[in-house]
PDB file of N, CA, C and O in Angstrom:
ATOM      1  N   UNK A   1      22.408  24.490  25.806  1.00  0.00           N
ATOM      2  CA  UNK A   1      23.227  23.351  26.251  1.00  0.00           C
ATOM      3  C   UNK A   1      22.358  22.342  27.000  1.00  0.00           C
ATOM      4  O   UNK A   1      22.299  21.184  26.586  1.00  0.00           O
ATOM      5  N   UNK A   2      21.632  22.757  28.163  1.00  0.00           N
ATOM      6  CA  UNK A   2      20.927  21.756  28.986  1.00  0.00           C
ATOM      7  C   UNK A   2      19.594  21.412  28.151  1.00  0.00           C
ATOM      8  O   UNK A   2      18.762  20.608  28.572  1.00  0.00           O
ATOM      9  N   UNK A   3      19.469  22.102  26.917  1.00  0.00           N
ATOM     10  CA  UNK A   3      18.151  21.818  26.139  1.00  0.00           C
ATOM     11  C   UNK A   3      18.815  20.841  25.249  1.00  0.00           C
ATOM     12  O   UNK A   3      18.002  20.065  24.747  1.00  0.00           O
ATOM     13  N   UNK A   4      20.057  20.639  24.895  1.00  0.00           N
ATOM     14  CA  UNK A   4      20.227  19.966  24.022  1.00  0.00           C
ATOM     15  C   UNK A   4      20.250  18.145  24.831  1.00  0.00           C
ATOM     16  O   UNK A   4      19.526  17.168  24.643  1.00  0.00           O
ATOM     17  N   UNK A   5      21.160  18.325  25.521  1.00  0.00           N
ATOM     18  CA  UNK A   5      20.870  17.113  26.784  1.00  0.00           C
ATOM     19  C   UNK A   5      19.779  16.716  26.765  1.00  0.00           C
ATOM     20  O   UNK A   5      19.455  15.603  26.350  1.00  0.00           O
ATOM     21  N   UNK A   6      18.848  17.771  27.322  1.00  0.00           N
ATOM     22  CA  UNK A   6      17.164  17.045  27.970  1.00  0.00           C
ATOM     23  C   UNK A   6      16.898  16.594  26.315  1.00  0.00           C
ATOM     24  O   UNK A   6      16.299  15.519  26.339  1.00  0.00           O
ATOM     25  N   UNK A   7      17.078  16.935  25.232  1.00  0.00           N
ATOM     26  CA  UNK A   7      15.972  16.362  24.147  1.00  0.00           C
ATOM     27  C   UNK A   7      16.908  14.970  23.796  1.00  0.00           C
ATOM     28  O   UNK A   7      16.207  14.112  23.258  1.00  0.00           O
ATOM     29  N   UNK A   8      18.634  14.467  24.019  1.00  0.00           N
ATOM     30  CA  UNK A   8      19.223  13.443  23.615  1.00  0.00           C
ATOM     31  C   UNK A   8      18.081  12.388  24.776  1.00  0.00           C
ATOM     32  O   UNK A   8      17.444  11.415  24.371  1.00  0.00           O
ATOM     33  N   UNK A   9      18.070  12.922  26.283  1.00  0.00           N
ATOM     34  CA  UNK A   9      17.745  12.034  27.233  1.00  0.00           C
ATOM     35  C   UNK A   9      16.104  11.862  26.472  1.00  0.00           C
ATOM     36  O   UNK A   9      15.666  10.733  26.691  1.00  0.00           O
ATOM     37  N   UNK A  10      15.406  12.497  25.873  1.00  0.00           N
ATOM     38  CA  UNK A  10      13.809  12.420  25.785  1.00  0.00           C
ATOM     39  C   UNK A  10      13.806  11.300  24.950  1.00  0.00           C
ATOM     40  O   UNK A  10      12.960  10.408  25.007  1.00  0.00           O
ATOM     41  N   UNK A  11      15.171  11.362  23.830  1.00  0.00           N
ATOM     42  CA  UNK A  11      14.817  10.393  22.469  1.00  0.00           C
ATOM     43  C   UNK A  11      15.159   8.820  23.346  1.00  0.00           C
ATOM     44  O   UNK A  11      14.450   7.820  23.236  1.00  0.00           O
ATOM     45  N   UNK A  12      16.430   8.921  24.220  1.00  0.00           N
ATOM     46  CA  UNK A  12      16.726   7.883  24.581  1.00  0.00           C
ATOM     47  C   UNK A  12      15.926   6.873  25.466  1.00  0.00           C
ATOM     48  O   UNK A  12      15.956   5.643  25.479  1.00  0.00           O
ATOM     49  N   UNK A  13      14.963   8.060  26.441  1.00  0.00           N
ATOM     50  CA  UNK A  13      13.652   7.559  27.264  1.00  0.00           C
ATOM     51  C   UNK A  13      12.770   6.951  26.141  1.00  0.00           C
ATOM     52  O   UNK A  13      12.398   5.789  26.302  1.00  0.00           O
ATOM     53  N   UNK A  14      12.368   7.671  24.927  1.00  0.00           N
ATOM     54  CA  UNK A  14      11.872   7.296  23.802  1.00  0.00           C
ATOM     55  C   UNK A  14      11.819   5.997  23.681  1.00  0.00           C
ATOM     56  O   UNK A  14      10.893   5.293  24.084  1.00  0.00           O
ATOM     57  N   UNK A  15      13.212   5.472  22.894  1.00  0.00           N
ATOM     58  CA  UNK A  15      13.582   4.074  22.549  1.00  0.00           C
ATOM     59  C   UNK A  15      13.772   3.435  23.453  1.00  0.00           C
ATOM     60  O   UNK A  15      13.846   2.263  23.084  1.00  0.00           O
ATOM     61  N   UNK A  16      13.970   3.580  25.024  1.00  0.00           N
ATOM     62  CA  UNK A  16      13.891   2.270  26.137  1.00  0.00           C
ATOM     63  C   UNK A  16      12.026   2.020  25.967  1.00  0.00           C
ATOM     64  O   UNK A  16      11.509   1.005  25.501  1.00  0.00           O
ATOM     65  N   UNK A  17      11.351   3.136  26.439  1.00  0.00           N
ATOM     66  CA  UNK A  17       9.887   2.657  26.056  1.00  0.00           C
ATOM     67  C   UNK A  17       9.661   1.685  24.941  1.00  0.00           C
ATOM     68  O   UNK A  17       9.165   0.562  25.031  1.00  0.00           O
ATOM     69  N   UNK A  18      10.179   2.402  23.696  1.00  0.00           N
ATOM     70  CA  UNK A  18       9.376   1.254  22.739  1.00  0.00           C
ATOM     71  C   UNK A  18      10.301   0.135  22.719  1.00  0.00           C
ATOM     72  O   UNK A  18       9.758  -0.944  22.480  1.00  0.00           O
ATOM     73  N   UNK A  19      11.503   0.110  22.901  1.00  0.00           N
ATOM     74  CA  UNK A  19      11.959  -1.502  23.266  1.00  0.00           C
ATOM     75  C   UNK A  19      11.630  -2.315  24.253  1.00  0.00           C
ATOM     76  O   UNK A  19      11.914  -3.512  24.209  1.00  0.00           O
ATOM     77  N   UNK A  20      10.932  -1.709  25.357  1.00  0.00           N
ATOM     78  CA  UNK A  20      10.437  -2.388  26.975  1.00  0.00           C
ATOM     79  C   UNK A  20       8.917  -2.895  26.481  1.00  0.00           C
ATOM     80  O   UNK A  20       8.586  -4.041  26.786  1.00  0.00           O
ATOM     81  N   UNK A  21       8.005  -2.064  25.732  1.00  0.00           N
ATOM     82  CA  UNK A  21       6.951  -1.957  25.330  1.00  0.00           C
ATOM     83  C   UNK A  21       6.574  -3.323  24.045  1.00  0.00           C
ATOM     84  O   UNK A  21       5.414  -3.691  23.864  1.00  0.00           O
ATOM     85  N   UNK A  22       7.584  -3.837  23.381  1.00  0.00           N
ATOM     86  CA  UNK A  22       7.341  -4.334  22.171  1.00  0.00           C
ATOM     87  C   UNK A  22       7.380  -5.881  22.328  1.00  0.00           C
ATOM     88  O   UNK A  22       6.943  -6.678  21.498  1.00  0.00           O
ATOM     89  N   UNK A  23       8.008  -6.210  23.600  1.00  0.00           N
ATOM     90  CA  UNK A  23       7.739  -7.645  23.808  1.00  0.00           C
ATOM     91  C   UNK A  23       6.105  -7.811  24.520  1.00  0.00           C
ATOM     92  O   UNK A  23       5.277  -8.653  24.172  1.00  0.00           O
ATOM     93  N   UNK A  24       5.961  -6.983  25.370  1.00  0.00           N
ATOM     94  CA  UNK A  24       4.494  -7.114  25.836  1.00  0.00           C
ATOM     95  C   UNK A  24       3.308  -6.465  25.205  1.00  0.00           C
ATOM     96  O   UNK A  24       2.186  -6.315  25.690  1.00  0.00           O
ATOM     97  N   UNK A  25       3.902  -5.995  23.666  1.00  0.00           N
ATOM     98  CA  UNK A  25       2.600  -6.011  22.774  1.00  0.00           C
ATOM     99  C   UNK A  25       2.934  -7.125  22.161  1.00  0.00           C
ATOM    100  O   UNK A  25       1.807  -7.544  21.898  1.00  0.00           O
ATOM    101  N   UNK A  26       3.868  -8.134  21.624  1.00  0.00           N
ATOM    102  CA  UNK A  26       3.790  -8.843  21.179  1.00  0.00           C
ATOM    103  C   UNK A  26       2.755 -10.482  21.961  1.00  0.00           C
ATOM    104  O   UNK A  26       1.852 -11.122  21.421  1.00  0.00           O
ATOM    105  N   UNK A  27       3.355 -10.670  23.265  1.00  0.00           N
ATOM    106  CA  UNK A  27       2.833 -11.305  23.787  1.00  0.00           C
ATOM    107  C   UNK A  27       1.402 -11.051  24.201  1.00  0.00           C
ATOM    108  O   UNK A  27       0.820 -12.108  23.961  1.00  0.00           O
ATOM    109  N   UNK A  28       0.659 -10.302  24.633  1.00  0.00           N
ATOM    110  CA  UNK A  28      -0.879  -9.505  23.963  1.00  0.00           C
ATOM    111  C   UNK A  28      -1.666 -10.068  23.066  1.00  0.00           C
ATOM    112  O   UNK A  28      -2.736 -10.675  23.113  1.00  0.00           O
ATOM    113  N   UNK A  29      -0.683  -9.642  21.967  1.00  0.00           N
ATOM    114  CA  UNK A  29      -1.140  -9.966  20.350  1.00  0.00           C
ATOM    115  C   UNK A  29      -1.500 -11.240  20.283  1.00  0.00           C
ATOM    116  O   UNK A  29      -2.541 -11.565  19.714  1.00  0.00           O
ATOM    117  N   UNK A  30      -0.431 -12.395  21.033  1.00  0.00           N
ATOM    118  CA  UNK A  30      -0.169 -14.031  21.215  1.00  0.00           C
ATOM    119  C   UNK A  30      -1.922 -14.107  21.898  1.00  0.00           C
ATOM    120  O   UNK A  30      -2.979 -14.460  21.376  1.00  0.00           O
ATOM    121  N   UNK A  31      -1.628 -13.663  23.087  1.00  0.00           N
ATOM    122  CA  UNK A  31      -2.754 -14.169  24.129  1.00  0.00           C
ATOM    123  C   UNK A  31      -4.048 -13.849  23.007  1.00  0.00           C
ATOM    124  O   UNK A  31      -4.792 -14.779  22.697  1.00  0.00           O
ATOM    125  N   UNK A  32      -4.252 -12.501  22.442  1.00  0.00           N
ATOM    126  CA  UNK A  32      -5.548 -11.776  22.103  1.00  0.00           C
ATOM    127  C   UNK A  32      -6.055 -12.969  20.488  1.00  0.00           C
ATOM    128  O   UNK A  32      -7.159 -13.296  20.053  1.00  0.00           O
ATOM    129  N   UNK A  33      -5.036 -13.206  20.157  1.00  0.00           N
ATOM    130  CA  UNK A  33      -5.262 -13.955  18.808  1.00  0.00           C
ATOM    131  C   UNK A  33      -5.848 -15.835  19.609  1.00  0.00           C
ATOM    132  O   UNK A  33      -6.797 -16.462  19.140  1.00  0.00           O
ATOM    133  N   UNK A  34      -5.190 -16.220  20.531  1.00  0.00           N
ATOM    134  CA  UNK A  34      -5.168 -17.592  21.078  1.00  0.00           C
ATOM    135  C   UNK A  34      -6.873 -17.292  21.806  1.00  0.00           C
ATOM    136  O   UNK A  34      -7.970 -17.619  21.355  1.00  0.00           O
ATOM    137  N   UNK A  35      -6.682 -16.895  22.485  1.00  0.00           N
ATOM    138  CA  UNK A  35      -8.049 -16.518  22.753  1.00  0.00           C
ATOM    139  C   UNK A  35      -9.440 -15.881  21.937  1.00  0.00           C
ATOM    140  O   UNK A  35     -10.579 -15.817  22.400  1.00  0.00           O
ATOM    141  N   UNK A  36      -9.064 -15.521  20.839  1.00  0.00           N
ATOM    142  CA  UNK A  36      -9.802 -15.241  19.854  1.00  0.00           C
ATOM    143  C   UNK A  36     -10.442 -16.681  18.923  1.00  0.00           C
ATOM    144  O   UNK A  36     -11.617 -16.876  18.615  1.00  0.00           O
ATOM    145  N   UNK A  37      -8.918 -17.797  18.540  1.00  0.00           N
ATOM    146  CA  UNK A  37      -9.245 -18.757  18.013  1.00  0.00           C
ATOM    147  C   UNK A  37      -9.471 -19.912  18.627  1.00  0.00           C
ATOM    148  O   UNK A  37      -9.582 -21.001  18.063  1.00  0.00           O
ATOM    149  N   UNK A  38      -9.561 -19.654  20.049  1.00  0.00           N
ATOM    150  CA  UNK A  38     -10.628 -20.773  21.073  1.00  0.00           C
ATOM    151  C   UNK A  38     -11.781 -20.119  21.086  1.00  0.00           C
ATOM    152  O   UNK A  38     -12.610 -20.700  21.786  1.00  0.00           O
ATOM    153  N   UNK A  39     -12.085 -19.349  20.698  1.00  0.00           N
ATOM    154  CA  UNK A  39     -13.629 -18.602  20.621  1.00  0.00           C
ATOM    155  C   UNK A  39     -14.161 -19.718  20.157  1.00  0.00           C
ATOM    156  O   UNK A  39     -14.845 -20.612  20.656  1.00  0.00           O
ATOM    157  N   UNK A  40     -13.479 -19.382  18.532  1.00  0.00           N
ATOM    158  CA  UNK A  40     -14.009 -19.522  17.058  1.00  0.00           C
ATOM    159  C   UNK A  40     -14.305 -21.144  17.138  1.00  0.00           C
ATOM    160  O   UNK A  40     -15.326 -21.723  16.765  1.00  0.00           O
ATOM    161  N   UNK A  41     -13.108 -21.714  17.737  1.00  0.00           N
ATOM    162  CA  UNK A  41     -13.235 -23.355  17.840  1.00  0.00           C
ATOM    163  C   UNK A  41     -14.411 -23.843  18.472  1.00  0.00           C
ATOM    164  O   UNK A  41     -14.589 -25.055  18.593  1.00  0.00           O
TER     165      UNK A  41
END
């Protein structure tokens, strides 16, 4: 019973990470590419 709980709460900790996580790899990606093509310029 309390194993089944802790693994719903693990998946749900799961998906807040990668939804909290996916705007600040995106913005990263922004900076790492912008800064890459002021290198190049």
């Amino acid at each position: 019973m309390f194993r089944a709980i802790a693994d719903v709460l693990r998946q749900i900790g799961g998906a807040v990470a990668t939804v909290v996580t996916l705007p600040f790899r995106a913005v990263a990606r922004l900076f790492g590419g912008a800064s890459s093509a002021g290198r190049r310029a």
